[in-house]
Amino acid sequence: MLKAGNEMQAKTMNIKTRKTTMAGDSTSLQRSKASEVWLQFRKNKGAVVALILLILIVLVALFSDIIWDYKDDVIKQNISEKLQGPSLAHPFGTDHVGRDMVARVGYGTRYSLSIALASVVIAVIAGGILGAIAGYFGGWIENIIMRLTDIFTMIPSALMAIGIIVIIGIKTSNLVIALGITNIPVFTRITRASVMTVRNCEYIEASRAIGASELYILFVHALPNSMSQIFVQATLAVGNCIIAASSLSFIGVGVPVPTPEWGALLSMGRSYIQSAPYLTLFPGLAIFVTVMLINTVGDGLRDALDPKLKQ
Amino acid sequence: MTDTILEVKDMKKYFNSPKGKVHAVDGVSFSIERGSTLGIVGESGCGKSTIGKSILRLTEPSDGQVFFEGKDITEISKREMRRLRKDMQIVFQDPYSSLNPRKTVSQAIREPIVINNIIKGKDAINDRVVELMEMVGLDQRLYNTYPHELDGGRRQRICIARALAVEPKFILCDEPVSALDVSIQAQILNLMKDLQEQLGLTYIFITHDLSVVKFFSDRIIVMYLGKVVETASADDLFKNPVHPYTQALLSSIPVPDLEARKERIMLSGEISSPINPKNECRFAKRCRFVMDVCHESAPDLTEISEGHCVACHLLKTK
Amino acid sequence: MNSNDKKVLEVKNLTVTYESEGSVVEAVNGINLDLTARKTVGLVGETGAGKTTTALSLLGLVQKPQGHVKNGKIIINGKNILEMTEKELENIRGKEIAMIFQDPMTALNPVMTVGDQIAESIVKHEKVKYEEAFAKASELLETVGIDKARAKEYPHQFSGGMRQRVVIAIALACRPGILIADEPTTALDVTIQAQVLDMMKKLKDEYETSMIMITHDLGVVAEICDEVAVMYAGHILEYGVLEDIFNRTKHPYTEGLFNSIPDINDDKIRLVPIDGGMPDPSNLPKGCVFHPRCPYADEKCKTEKPELKNISETHQVACIAYDRPGFSLGRSNS
């Protein structure tokens, strides 16, 4: 049966597998998993371009305090220059109190990205642990975790985030916590699903047979092999969190003023949408472009990590 | 005086399925002498792999006892069982899925040594890994390669090295060569046979391939739908098969020899699954000698000559 | 030449390669194969021998863009299928040449009844009404040993052996002249394998079909084939009628295969395996492809590529060791 399976594999999809499985005799095949993923990723030209642009945006976020002075460029009001349209001096124009929108949007990169990233980290860790326990051990503990997750999922995430913030107060750190919590169910589900697939692999049983304890197996064998799916989901979640953070800031429960988070910028530009549409256009574009880039990279990663798509 | 290393008594394993209780293993008993090989043969669904996993308590048997060196291991705690795993090892069928794809050859072999604290000290462990690789015929330059870079034969060698790493007394081989090409299969079979001689290992060899089991085993158990139908020494079983199922099974093997062609006993029908079985011979539906009594009660395993037991109602009529 | 010896299939110098990431895998390297009417040719070899690729190219199914049929001719009933358009190929597949895949679990569509799946092929090729095709399908099921009434059941309601019977019924639906069976019994238990092989033999005679049987099991070959081609790394190393291969073995690889199998009629203590593993198909050895694993190889084998040469009317072998005076294999040949 298995021999059949192997032949089938060699036949239908990939000669490459055949090459690598048989290439024990040639010494050149010392490729690590990471470089193999990169080789695979590289083939998707769109994703590579997106990755380069995304790296640029991340660089802007990392060095925004060097590029712009927070006090002078980003939050200092300069009423005399208020509401200027895009020009050479102010390519994105200026806002209603005369602050340069390039600096505001540029510095906002740091806020938007770090809020999203931090929320996703919280969600991955909490959801990952819950999901791993549910998926690996099963039984009553799985039932409890998953039913709770179901309940959480039933509440619209925006509503839940607003609720949490209203309770714990409007603060940037609280926004992160709220977004983190709303994203936990997604990661609980995905970790549980992938741990469950890995749990049934023979090498888990093989490890049990050599006397490994359950926790050891979970952390050394099961979780690392589920990581790629979680990782891909995490990239996509960063995009979603940027939007969610912006939405919350837009309705006024996100970051406090005058923090130049993208959603907050949008919200501020809202009142001038007729007279100065550039105030909403540029932050909106920033969100749109960044999320799109992240999703493209995420899709590329998912394909690169999926051995079934290898050719 | 025989030296029994492992004894299985009246093992049962039932699964619940939507259609009813599956009697995957239903009252199987046998024992193995130290240093010998017991082959368990049967077609898919006969319960042979379930027996193997139940012996090692990788699945918990529903009933029955397993004595390893006189100790009932179905009674002991999970923690104690983990300690015992050092003595009882398993080699799985599929070397493609029984290795963690993220661990290199040396990491895979090192793992059991570290977990069971067999040797201490990094250098000593590394030396042992190299020694084990040599023992199973793995070239040292493969030390840092990943399983997916290797062919099935080499992967199965890694699995064997992992099993040997804890210096076991007993290894359960669950179809260890059925995923391999014939030329590689022969290499692995020879290796396992050599290791048995060198290290005095005891094997249970589970397989559907009768020619392999003949080559490899001292005694053979033939199973059908969770029950033992015949057990005998390997030679005896092949020379003088008594149970109608064993006869059909042996005659069904395609032999790569033009002269040795023989009359084939064709079985009608296919193996079903033992869900809520009635008290009857489980082979009755496909048996060419079926009698009324076969549907009335299940035949007991009866000794017909020394070491040769058969469960068939035909014996009484003869 | 009388009509009984009519060649239904001729493969001439077929070469198939797969390209990926800059490396070229030579899956099939210039093989020649003839199939005479009503005969069965066995393609024997291990994983990576190129058996399945050969079969796929006979149906024009080598997957593009990675797969390329580089060279050669495949002539079915006088027409070279490598020069056919996709439309023409579709008309041939199922009607003149059909294939049985190895895994009956995945070869059937799980959401279509088995009767429908058989009828599908009949409707396509014979331009008949659906009801007529379905009736025919039911009869076919009867022929492969399945109750007519089960035509309205779905694949999951059948066991593995039964499903393989359905797959065979689909392949035979339009009475193709050539049947390609790719390891049709590998996934089955021995007692079921015996049933299915037996049935295939009977149907093949009844339908007057010629067959190419792909297998790794020399036991199955002995059972069902008339001629055998032993393949290794995309090359045919030995070719002959059944007796040539089994009783007058000439190629060291064929000998190695026989020695690797535990023989149930012989109490061997040790097997004699072939050393090493399959060569990397993107980097095949120079000279004879088998030389790195061959116990008889000498310096000449490393550089000179052996040609398939006739050593008798029916028997061909590709081994230059026979240029040495008095060379013979260790395997006792009767």
Coordinates of C-alpha atoms in Angstrom, one line a residue, chain A residues 41 44 46-58 61 109 112-117 120 231-243 262 285-302:
Chain A
F41 CA 9.1 31.6 -2.1
N44 CA 6.4 33.8 -6.7
G46 CA 4.7 39.1 -6.8
A47 CA 5.4 38.0 -3.3
V48 CA 9.1 38.8 -3.6
V49 CA 8.3 42.4 -4.7
A50 CA 5.8 42.7 -1.9
L51 CA 8.3 41.5 0.6
I52 CA 10.9 44.1 -0.5
L53 CA 8.3 46.9 -0.3
L54 CA 7.2 45.6 3.1
I55 CA 10.8 45.6 4.4
L56 CA 11.0 49.3 3.3
I57 CA 7.9 50.1 5.3
V58 CA 9.2 48.2 8.3
A61 CA 8.7 52.2 11.2
T109 CA 3.8 53.4 10.4
S112 CA 0.1 50.9 13.4
L113 CA 2.7 48.2 12.8
S114 CA 3.7 47.8 16.4
I115 CA 0.2 47.8 17.7
A116 CA -0.8 45.1 15.1
L117 CA 2.4 43.1 15.7
V120 CA -0.7 39.2 17.1
F231 CA 3.2 31.5 11.1
V232 CA 1.2 32.1 7.9
Q233 CA -2.0 32.8 9.8
A234 CA 0.0 35.3 11.9
T235 CA 1.2 37.3 8.9
L236 CA -2.4 37.5 7.7
A237 CA -3.6 38.5 11.2
V238 CA -1.1 41.4 11.3
G239 CA -2.9 42.9 8.3
N240 CA -6.3 42.4 9.9
C241 CA -5.1 44.0 13.1
I242 CA -3.9 47.1 11.3
I243 CA -7.4 47.5 9.9
W262 CA -3.3 55.6 10.7
L285 CA -3.7 54.4 1.1
A286 CA -1.1 53.6 3.7
I287 CA -3.4 51.1 5.4
F288 CA -4.5 49.7 2.1
V289 CA -1.0 49.3 0.7
T290 CA 0.5 47.8 3.8
V291 CA -2.3 45.3 4.4
M292 CA -2.2 44.3 0.8
L293 CA 1.6 43.8 0.9
I294 CA 1.3 41.7 4.1
N295 CA -1.4 39.5 2.6
T296 CA 0.6 39.0 -0.6
V297 CA 3.7 38.0 1.5
G298 CA 1.5 35.8 3.7
D299 CA 0.0 34.0 0.7
G300 CA 3.4 33.5 -0.8
L301 CA 4.6 32.0 2.5
R302 CA 1.7 29.7 2.7

